CSV table of C-alpha atoms and ligand atoms in Angstrom, one decimal:
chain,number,residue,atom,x,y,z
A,1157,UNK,CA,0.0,0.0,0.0
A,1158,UNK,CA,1.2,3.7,-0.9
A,1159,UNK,CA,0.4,6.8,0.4
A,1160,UNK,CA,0.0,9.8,-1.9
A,1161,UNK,CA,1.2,11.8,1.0
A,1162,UNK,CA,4.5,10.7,1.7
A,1163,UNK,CA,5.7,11.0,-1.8
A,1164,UNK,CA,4.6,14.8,-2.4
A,1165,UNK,CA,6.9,16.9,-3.2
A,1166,UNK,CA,7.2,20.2,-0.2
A,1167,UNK,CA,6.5,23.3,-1.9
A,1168,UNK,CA,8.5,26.4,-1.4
A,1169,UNK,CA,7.1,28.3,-3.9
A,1170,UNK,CA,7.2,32.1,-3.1
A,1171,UNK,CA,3.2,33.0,-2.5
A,1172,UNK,CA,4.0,36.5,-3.4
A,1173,UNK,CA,5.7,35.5,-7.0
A,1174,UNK,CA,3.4,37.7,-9.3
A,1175,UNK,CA,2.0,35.5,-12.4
A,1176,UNK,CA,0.5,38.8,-14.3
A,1177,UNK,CA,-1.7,42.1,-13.7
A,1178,UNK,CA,-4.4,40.4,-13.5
A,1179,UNK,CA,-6.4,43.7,-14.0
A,1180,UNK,CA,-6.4,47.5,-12.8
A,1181,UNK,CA,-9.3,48.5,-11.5
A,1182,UNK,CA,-10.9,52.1,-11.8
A,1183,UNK,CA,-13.5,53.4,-9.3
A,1184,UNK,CA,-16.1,55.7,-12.0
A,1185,UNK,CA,-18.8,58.0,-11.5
A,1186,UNK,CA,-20.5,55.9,-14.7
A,1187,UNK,CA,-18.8,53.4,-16.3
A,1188,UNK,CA,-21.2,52.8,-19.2
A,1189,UNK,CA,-19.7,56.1,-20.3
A,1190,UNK,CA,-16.2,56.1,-19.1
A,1191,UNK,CA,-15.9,52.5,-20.9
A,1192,UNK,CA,-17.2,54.1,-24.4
A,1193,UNK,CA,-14.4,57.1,-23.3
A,1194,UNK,CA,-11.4,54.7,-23.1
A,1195,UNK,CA,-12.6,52.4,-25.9
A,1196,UNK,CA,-13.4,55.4,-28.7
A,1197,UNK,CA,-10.1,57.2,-27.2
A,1198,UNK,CA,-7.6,54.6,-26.4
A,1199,UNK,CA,-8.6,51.4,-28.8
A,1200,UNK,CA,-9.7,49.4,-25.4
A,1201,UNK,CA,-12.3,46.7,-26.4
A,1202,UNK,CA,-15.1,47.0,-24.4
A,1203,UNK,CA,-15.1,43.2,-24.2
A,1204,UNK,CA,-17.5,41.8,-20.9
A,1205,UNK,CA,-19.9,43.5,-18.6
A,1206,UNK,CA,-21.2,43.0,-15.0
A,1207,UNK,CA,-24.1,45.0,-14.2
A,1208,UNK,CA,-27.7,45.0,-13.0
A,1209,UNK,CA,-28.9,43.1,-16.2
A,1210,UNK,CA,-26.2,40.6,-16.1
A,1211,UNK,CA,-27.8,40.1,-12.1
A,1212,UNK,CA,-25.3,42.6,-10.6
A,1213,UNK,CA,-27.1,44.6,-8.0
A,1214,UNK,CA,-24.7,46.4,-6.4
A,1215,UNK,CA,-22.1,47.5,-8.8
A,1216,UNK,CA,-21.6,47.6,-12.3
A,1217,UNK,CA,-18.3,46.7,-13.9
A,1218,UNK,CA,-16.7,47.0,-17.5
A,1219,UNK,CA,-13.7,45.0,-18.2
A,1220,UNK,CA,-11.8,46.7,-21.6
A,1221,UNK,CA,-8.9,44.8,-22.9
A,1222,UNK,CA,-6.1,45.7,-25.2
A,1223,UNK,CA,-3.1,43.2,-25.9
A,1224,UNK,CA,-2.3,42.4,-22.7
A,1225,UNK,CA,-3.9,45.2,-20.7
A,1226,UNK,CA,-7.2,44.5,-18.7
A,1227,UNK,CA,-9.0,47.2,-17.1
A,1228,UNK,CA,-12.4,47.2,-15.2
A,1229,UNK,CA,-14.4,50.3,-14.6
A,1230,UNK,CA,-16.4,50.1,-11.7
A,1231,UNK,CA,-19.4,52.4,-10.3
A,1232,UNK,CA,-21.5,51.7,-7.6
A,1233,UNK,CA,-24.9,51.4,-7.8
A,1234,UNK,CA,-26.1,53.0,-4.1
A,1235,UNK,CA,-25.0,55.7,-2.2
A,1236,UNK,CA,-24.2,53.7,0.8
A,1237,UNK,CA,-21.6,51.9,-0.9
A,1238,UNK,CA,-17.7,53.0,0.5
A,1239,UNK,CA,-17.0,53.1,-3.3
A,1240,UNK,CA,-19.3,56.2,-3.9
A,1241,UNK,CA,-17.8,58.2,-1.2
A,1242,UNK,CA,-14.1,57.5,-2.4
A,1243,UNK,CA,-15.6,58.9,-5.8
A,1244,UNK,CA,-17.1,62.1,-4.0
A,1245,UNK,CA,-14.4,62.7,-2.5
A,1246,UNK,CA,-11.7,62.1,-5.5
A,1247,UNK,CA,-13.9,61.8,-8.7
A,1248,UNK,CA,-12.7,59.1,-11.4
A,1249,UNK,CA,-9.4,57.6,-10.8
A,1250,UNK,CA,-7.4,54.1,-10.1
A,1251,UNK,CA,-8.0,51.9,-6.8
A,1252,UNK,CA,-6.4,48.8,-7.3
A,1253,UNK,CA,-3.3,47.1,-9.3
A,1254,UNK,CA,-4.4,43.7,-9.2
A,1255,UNK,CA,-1.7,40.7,-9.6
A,1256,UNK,CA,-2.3,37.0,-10.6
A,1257,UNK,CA,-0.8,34.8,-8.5
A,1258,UNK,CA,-0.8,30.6,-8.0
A,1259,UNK,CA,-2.8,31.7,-4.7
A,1260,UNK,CA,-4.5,34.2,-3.7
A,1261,UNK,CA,-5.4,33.5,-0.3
A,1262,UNK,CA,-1.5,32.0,0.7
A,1263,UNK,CA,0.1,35.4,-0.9
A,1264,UNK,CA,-2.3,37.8,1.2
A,1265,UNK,CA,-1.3,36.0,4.3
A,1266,UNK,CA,2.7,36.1,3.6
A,1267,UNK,CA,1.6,40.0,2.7
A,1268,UNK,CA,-0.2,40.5,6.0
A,1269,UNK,CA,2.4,38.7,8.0
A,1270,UNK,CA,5.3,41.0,6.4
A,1271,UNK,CA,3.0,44.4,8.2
A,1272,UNK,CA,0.5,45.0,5.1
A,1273,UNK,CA,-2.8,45.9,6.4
A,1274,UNK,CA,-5.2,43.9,4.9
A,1275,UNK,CA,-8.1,45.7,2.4
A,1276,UNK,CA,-10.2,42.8,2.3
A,1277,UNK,CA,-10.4,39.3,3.5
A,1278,UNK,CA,-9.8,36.3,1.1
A,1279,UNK,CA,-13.4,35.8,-0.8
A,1280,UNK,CA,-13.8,32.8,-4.0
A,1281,UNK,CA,-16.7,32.7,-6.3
A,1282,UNK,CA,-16.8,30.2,-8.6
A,1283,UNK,CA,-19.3,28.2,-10.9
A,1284,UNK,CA,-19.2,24.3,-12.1
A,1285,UNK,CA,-16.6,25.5,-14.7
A,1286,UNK,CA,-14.2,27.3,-12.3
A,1287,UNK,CA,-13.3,29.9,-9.7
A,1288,UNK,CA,-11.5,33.0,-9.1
A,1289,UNK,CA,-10.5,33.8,-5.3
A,1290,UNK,CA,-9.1,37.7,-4.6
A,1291,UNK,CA,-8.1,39.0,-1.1
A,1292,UNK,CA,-6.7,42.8,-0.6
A,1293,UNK,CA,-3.8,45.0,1.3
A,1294,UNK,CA,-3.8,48.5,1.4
A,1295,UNK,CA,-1.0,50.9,-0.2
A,1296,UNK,CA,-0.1,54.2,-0.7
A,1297,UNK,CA,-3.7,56.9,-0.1
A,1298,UNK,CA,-7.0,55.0,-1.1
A,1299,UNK,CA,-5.0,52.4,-3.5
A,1300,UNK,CA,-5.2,48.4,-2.8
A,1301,UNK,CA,-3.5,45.7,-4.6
A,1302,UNK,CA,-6.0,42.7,-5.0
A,1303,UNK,CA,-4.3,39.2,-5.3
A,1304,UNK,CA,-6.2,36.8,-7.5
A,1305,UNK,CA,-5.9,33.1,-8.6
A,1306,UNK,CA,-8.1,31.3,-10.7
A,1307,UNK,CA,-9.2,27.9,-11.6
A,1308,UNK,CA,-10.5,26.2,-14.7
A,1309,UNK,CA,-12.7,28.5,-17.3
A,1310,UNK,CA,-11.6,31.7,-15.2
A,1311,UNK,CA,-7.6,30.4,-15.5
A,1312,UNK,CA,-5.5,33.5,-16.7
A,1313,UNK,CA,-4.7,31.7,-19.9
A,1314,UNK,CA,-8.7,31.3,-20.4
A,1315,UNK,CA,-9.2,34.9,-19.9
A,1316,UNK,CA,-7.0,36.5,-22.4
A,1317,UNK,CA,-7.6,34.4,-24.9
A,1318,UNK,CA,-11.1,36.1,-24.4
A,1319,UNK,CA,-12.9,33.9,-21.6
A,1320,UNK,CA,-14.9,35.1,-18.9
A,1321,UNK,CA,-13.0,37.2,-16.4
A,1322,UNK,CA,-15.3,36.2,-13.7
A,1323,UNK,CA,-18.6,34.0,-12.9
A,1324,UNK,CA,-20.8,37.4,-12.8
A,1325,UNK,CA,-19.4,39.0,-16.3
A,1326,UNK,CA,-21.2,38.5,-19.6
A,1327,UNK,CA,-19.5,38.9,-23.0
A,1328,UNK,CA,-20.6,41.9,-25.2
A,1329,UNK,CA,-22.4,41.5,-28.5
A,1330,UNK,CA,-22.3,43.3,-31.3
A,1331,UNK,CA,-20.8,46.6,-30.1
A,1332,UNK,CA,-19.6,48.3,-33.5
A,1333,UNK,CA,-16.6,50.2,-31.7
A,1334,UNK,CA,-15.3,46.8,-31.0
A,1335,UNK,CA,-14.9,46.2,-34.3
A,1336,UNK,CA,-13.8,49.4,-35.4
A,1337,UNK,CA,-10.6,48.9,-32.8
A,1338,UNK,CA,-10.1,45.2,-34.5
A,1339,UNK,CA,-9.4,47.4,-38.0
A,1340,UNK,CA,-7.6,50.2,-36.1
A,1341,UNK,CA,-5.7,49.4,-33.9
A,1342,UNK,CA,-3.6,51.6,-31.2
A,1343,UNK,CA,-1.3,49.0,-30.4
A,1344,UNK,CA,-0.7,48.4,-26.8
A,1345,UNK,CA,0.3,46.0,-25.2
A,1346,UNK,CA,0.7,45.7,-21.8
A,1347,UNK,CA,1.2,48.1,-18.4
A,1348,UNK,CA,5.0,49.0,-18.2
A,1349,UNK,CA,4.9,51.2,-15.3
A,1350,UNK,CA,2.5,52.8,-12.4
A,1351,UNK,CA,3.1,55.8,-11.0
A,1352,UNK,CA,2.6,56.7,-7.7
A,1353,UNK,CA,2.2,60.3,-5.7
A,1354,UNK,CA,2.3,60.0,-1.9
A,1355,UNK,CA,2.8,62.7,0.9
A,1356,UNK,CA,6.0,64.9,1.1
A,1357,UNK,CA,8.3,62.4,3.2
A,1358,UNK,CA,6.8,59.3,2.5
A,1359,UNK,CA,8.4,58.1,-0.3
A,1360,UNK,CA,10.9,56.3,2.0
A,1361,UNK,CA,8.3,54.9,3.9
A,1362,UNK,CA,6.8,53.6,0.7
A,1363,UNK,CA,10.1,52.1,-1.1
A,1364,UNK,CA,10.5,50.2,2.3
A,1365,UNK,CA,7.2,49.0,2.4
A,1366,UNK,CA,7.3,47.9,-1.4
A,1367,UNK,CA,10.2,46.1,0.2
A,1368,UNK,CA,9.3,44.6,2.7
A,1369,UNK,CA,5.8,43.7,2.5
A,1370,UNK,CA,5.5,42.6,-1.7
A,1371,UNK,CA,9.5,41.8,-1.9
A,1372,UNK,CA,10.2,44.5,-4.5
A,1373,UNK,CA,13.2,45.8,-5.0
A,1374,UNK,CA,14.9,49.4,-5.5
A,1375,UNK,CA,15.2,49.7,-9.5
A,1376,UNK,CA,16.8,53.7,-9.9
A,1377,UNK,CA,17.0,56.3,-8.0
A,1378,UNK,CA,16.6,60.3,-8.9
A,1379,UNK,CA,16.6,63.4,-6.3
A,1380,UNK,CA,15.1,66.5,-6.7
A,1381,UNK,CA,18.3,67.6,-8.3
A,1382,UNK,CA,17.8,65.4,-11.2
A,1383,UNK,CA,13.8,66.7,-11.7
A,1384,UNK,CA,13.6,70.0,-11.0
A,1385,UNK,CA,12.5,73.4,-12.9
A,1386,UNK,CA,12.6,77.1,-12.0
A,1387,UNK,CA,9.0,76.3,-10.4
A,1388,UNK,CA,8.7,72.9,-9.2
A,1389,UNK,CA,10.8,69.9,-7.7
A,1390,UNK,CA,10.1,66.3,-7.1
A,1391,UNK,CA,11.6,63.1,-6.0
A,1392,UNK,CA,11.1,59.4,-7.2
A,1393,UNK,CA,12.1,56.0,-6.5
A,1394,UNK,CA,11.3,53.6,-8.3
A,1395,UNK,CA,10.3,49.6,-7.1
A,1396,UNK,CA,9.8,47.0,-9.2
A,1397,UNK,CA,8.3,43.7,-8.7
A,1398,UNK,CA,10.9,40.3,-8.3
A,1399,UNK,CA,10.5,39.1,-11.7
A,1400,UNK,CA,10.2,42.8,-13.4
A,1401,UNK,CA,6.8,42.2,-14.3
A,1402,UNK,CA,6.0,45.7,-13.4
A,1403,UNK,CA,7.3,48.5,-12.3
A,1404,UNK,CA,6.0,51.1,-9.2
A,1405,UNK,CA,7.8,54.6,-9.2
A,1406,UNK,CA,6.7,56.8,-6.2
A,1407,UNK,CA,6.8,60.4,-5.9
A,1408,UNK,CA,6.4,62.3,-3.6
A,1409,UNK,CA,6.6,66.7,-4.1
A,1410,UNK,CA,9.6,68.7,-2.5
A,1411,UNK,CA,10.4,72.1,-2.0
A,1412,UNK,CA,9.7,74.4,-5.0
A,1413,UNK,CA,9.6,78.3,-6.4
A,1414,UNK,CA,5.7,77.6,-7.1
A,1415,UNK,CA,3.6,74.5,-6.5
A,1416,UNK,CA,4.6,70.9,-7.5
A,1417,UNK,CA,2.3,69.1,-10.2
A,1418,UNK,CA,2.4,66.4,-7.5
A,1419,UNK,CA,1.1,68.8,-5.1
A,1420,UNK,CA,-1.7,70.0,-7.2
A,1421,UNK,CA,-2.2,65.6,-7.5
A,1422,UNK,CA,-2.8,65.6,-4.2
A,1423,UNK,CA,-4.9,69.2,-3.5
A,1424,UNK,CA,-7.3,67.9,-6.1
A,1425,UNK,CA,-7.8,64.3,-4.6
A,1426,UNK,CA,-8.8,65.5,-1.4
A,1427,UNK,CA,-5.1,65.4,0.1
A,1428,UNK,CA,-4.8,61.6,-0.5
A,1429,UNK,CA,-2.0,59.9,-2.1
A,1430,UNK,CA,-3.0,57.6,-5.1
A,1431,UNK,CA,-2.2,56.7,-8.8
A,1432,UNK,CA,-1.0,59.7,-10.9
A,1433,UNK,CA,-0.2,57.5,-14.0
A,1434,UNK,CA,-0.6,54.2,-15.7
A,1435,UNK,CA,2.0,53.9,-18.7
A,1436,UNK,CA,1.2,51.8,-21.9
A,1437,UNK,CA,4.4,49.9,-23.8
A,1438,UNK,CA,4.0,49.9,-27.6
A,1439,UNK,CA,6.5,48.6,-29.6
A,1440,UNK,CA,5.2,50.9,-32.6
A,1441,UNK,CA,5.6,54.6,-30.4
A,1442,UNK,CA,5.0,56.8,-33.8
A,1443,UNK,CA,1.7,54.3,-35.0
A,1444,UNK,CA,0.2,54.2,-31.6
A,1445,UNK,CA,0.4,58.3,-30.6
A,1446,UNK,CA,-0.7,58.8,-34.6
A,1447,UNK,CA,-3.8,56.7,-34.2
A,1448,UNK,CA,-4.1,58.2,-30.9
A,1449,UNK,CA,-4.1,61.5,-31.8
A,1450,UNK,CA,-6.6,61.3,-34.8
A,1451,UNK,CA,-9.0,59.7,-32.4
A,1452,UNK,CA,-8.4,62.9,-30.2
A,1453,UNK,CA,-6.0,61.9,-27.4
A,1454,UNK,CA,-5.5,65.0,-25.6
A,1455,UNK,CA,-1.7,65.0,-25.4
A,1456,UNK,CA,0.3,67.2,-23.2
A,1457,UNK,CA,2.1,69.6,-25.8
A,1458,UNK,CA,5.9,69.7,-26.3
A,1459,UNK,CA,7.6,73.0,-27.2
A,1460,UNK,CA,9.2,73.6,-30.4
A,1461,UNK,CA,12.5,74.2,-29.0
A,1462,UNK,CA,12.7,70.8,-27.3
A,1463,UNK,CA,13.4,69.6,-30.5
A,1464,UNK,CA,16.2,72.1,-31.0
A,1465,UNK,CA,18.8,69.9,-29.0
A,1466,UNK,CA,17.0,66.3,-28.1
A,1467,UNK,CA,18.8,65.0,-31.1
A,1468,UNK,CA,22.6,66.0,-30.1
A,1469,UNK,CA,21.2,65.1,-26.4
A,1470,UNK,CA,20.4,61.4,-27.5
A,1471,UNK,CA,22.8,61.1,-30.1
A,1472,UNK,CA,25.7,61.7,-27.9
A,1473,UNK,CA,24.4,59.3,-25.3
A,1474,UNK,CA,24.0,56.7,-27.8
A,1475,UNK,CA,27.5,56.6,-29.7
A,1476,UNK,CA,29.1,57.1,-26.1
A,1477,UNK,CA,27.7,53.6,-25.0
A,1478,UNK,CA,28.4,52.8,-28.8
A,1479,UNK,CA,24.7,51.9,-29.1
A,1480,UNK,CA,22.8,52.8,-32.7
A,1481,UNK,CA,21.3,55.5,-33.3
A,1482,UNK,CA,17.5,56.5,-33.2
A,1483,UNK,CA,15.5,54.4,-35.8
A,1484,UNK,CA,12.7,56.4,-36.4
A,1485,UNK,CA,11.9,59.1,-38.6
A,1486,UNK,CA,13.1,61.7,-36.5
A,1487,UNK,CA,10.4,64.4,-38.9
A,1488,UNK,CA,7.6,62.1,-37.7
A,1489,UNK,CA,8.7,62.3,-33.7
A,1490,UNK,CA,8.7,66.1,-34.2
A,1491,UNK,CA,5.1,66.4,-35.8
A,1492,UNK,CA,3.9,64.0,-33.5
A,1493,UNK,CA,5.3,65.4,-30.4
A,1494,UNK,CA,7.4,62.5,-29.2
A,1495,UNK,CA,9.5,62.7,-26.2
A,1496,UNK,CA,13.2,61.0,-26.6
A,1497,UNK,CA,15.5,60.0,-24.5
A,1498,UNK,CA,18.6,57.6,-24.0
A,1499,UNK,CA,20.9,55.9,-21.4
A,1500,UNK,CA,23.3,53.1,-21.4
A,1501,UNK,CA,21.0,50.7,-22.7
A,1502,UNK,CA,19.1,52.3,-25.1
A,1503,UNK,CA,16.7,54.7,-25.9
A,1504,UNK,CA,12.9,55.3,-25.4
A,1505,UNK,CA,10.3,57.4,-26.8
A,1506,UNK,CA,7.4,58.4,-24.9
A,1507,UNK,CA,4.5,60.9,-24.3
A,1508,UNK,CA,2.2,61.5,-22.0
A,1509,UNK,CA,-1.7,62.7,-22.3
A,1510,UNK,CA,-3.6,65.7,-20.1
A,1511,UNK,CA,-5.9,64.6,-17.0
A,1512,UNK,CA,-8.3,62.0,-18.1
A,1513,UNK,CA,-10.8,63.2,-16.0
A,1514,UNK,CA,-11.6,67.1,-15.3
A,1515,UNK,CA,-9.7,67.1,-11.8
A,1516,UNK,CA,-6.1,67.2,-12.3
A,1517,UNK,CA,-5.5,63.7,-11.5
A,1518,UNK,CA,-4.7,60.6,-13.4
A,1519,UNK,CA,-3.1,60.9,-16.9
A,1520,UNK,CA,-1.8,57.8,-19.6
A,1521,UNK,CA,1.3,57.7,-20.7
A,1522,UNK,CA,2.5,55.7,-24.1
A,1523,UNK,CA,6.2,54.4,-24.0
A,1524,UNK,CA,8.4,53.0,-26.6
A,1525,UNK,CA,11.4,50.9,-25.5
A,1526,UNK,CA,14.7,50.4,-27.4
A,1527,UNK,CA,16.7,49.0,-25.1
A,1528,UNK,CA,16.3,51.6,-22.4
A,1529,UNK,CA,15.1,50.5,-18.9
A,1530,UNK,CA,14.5,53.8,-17.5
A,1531,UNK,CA,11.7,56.6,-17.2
A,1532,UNK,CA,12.9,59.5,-19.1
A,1533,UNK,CA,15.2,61.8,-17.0
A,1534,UNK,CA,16.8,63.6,-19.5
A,1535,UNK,CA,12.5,64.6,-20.9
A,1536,UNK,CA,11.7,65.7,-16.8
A,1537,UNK,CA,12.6,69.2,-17.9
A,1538,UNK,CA,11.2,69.8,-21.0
A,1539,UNK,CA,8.1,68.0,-19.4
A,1540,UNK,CA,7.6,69.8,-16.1
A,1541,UNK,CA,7.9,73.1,-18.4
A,1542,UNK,CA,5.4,71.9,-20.6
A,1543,UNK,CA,3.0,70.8,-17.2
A,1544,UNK,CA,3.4,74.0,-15.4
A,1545,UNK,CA,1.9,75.7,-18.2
A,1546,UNK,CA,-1.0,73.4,-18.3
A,1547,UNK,CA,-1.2,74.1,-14.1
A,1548,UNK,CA,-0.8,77.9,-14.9
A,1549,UNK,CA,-3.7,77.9,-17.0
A,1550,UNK,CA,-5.7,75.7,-14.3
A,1551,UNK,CA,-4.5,78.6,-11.8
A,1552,UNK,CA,-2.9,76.0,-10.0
A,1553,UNK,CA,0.3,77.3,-10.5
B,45,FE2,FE1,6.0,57.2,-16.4
């Protein structure tokens, strides 16, 4: 006689290895409309739906998918749901970066017993062809990071080959914009960075907890001397996840002429530290902020004279580390107000849109990586310049 028992293998599996983003989650004042918003503006299909008619009572929720990007806007249906006083008090913005993992219940407990606070206890729904279990810790201001693993149907695999995302959701029929994106699309592809803004002094505090509570680890480091302007400072760390999967920079504002754009962040979400921006990778920069701008994209705009010396700036870097030159038209960057940069690795090409909402919160930003690893230093100027006239004419400045 055998025993299964004695012959199974111990795990030691870390519970907190990330799998994916499962999803990020937005907290909307309607997300029938902000889903028609991100799809027209941003190529996102509007692919499944959770709300009152698919038996949803007490939220409604939208997931939009594009390559590997999965985002679900949420609104809730009553006024005595916690979810529409975070929305009073902040209006549209991000609440959670949710990560697969193997288990969701296993990694919230190694989370909780490394000092994160817990957002919500371990809760599975499932059906006979599956289940998908989340549980919650608290980060920075109102933002949570879910942990979810799933079984059968609702398997990660399953969902982005187009499978249901979870028991409750429905697929959408015959939405024309869906097919629209199918012919044109934007072309990205997955989340490559999140930004956060947290309280003047907490950034440490943040890195460590990053650190110590999700095992991330320092990735670069810049100082208010690196991003600065006549007006404005701030500083950044950056933590990314073991595997590199994703990357979380944190800033938090320091001591300027005039006020910080990461101070305005935080005077026009009610003083609470949250997510200033989610940025896009495209491996096509030029075709993705082309189609993004003819479907209206309001992008932030880049003076003239940037363009002046960006080229002897990247150049230089580039033949130094004896790395090739930029690829693309460099015309086409120009009229399409494309932000370069280089380092030791590479280059990158980036941009980044205007407030998504009308409070001067979240933004998008599109990124292009040739080789580059980094964020786009040698663009902070050129950027915050560009910003603080956008603040000045919000007389926020
Ligand atoms: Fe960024």
């Amino acid at each position: 006689m055998t025993t299964a028992h004695a012959t199974e293998p111990k795990t030691t599996a870390d519970p907190l290895a990330l799998l994916d983003i499962d999803h990020v989650r937005f907290f909307v004042g309607n997300a029938k409309q902000a889903a028609f918003f991100y799809a027209y503006t941003f190529g996102f299909t509007i692919e499944q739906i959770a709300d009152l008619t698919t038996g949803s009572r007490d939220r409604a929720r939208y997931l939009l998918t594009q390559g590997n990007i999965r985002l679900v806007l949420e609104t809730p249906l009553s006024k005595n749901d916690p979810a529409a006083e975070e929305l009073r008090c902040h209006g549209d913005g991000v609440k959670d970066i949710a990560f697969t993992v193997a288990d969701a219940e296993a990694a919230w407990k190694q989370a909780v017993a490394n000092g994160g606070e817990s957002a919500y206890e371990p809760l599975t729904i499932s059906d006979d062809t599956g289940s998908v279990t989340t549980a919650g810790i608290k980060t920075y201001g109102r933002a949570v990071h879910s942990f979810v693993s799933r079984t059968g149907e609702y398997a990660i695999e399953n969902v982005k080959k187009g499978g249901k995302f979870e028991p409750s959701f429905e697929h959408t029929e015959g939405l024309s914009i869906n097919e629209y994106n199918k012919q044109n699309p934007c072309g990205l592809m997955f989340l490559d960075h999140c930004v956060g803004n947290v309280d003047e002094g907490k950034m440490n505090h943040w890195v460590q907890w990053y650190e110590d509570t999700l095992g991330f680890a320092m990735f670069k480091h810049f100082d208010d001397a690196d991003i600065s302007t006549e007006h404005s400072a701030l500083m950044s760390k950056v933590m990314a996840s073991g595997n590199n999967l994703i990357k979380f920079p944190i800033n938090e504002p320091a001591e300027g002429k005039k006020k910080s754009q990461i101070q305005e962040y935080l005077e026009w979400h009610d003083m609470c530290p949250g997510v200033q921006h989610l940025a896009f990778r495209t491996n096509d920069c030029l075709a993705s902020v082309a189609e993004l701008r003819r479907r209206g994209v309001d992008f932030l705009r880049i003076p003239d004279e940037y363009y002046e010396d960006v080229w002897s700036r990247v150049d230089r870097c580039l033949t130094e580390h004896g790395l090739e030159g930029v690829r693309e038209d460099h015309e086409r960057i120009k009229d399409l107000g494309i932000l370069v940069d280089a380092d030791d690795e590479g280059y990158l090409l980036q941009l980044f849109t205007k407030p998504l909402q009308d409070r001067p919160t979240l933004f998008f930003e599109i990124i292009g990586r040739r080789g580059s690893q980094s964020f786009g230093k040698g663009n902070f100027k050129a950027l915050f310049e560009s910003l603080e006239l956008e603040q000045d004419r919000r007389g926020n400045l």
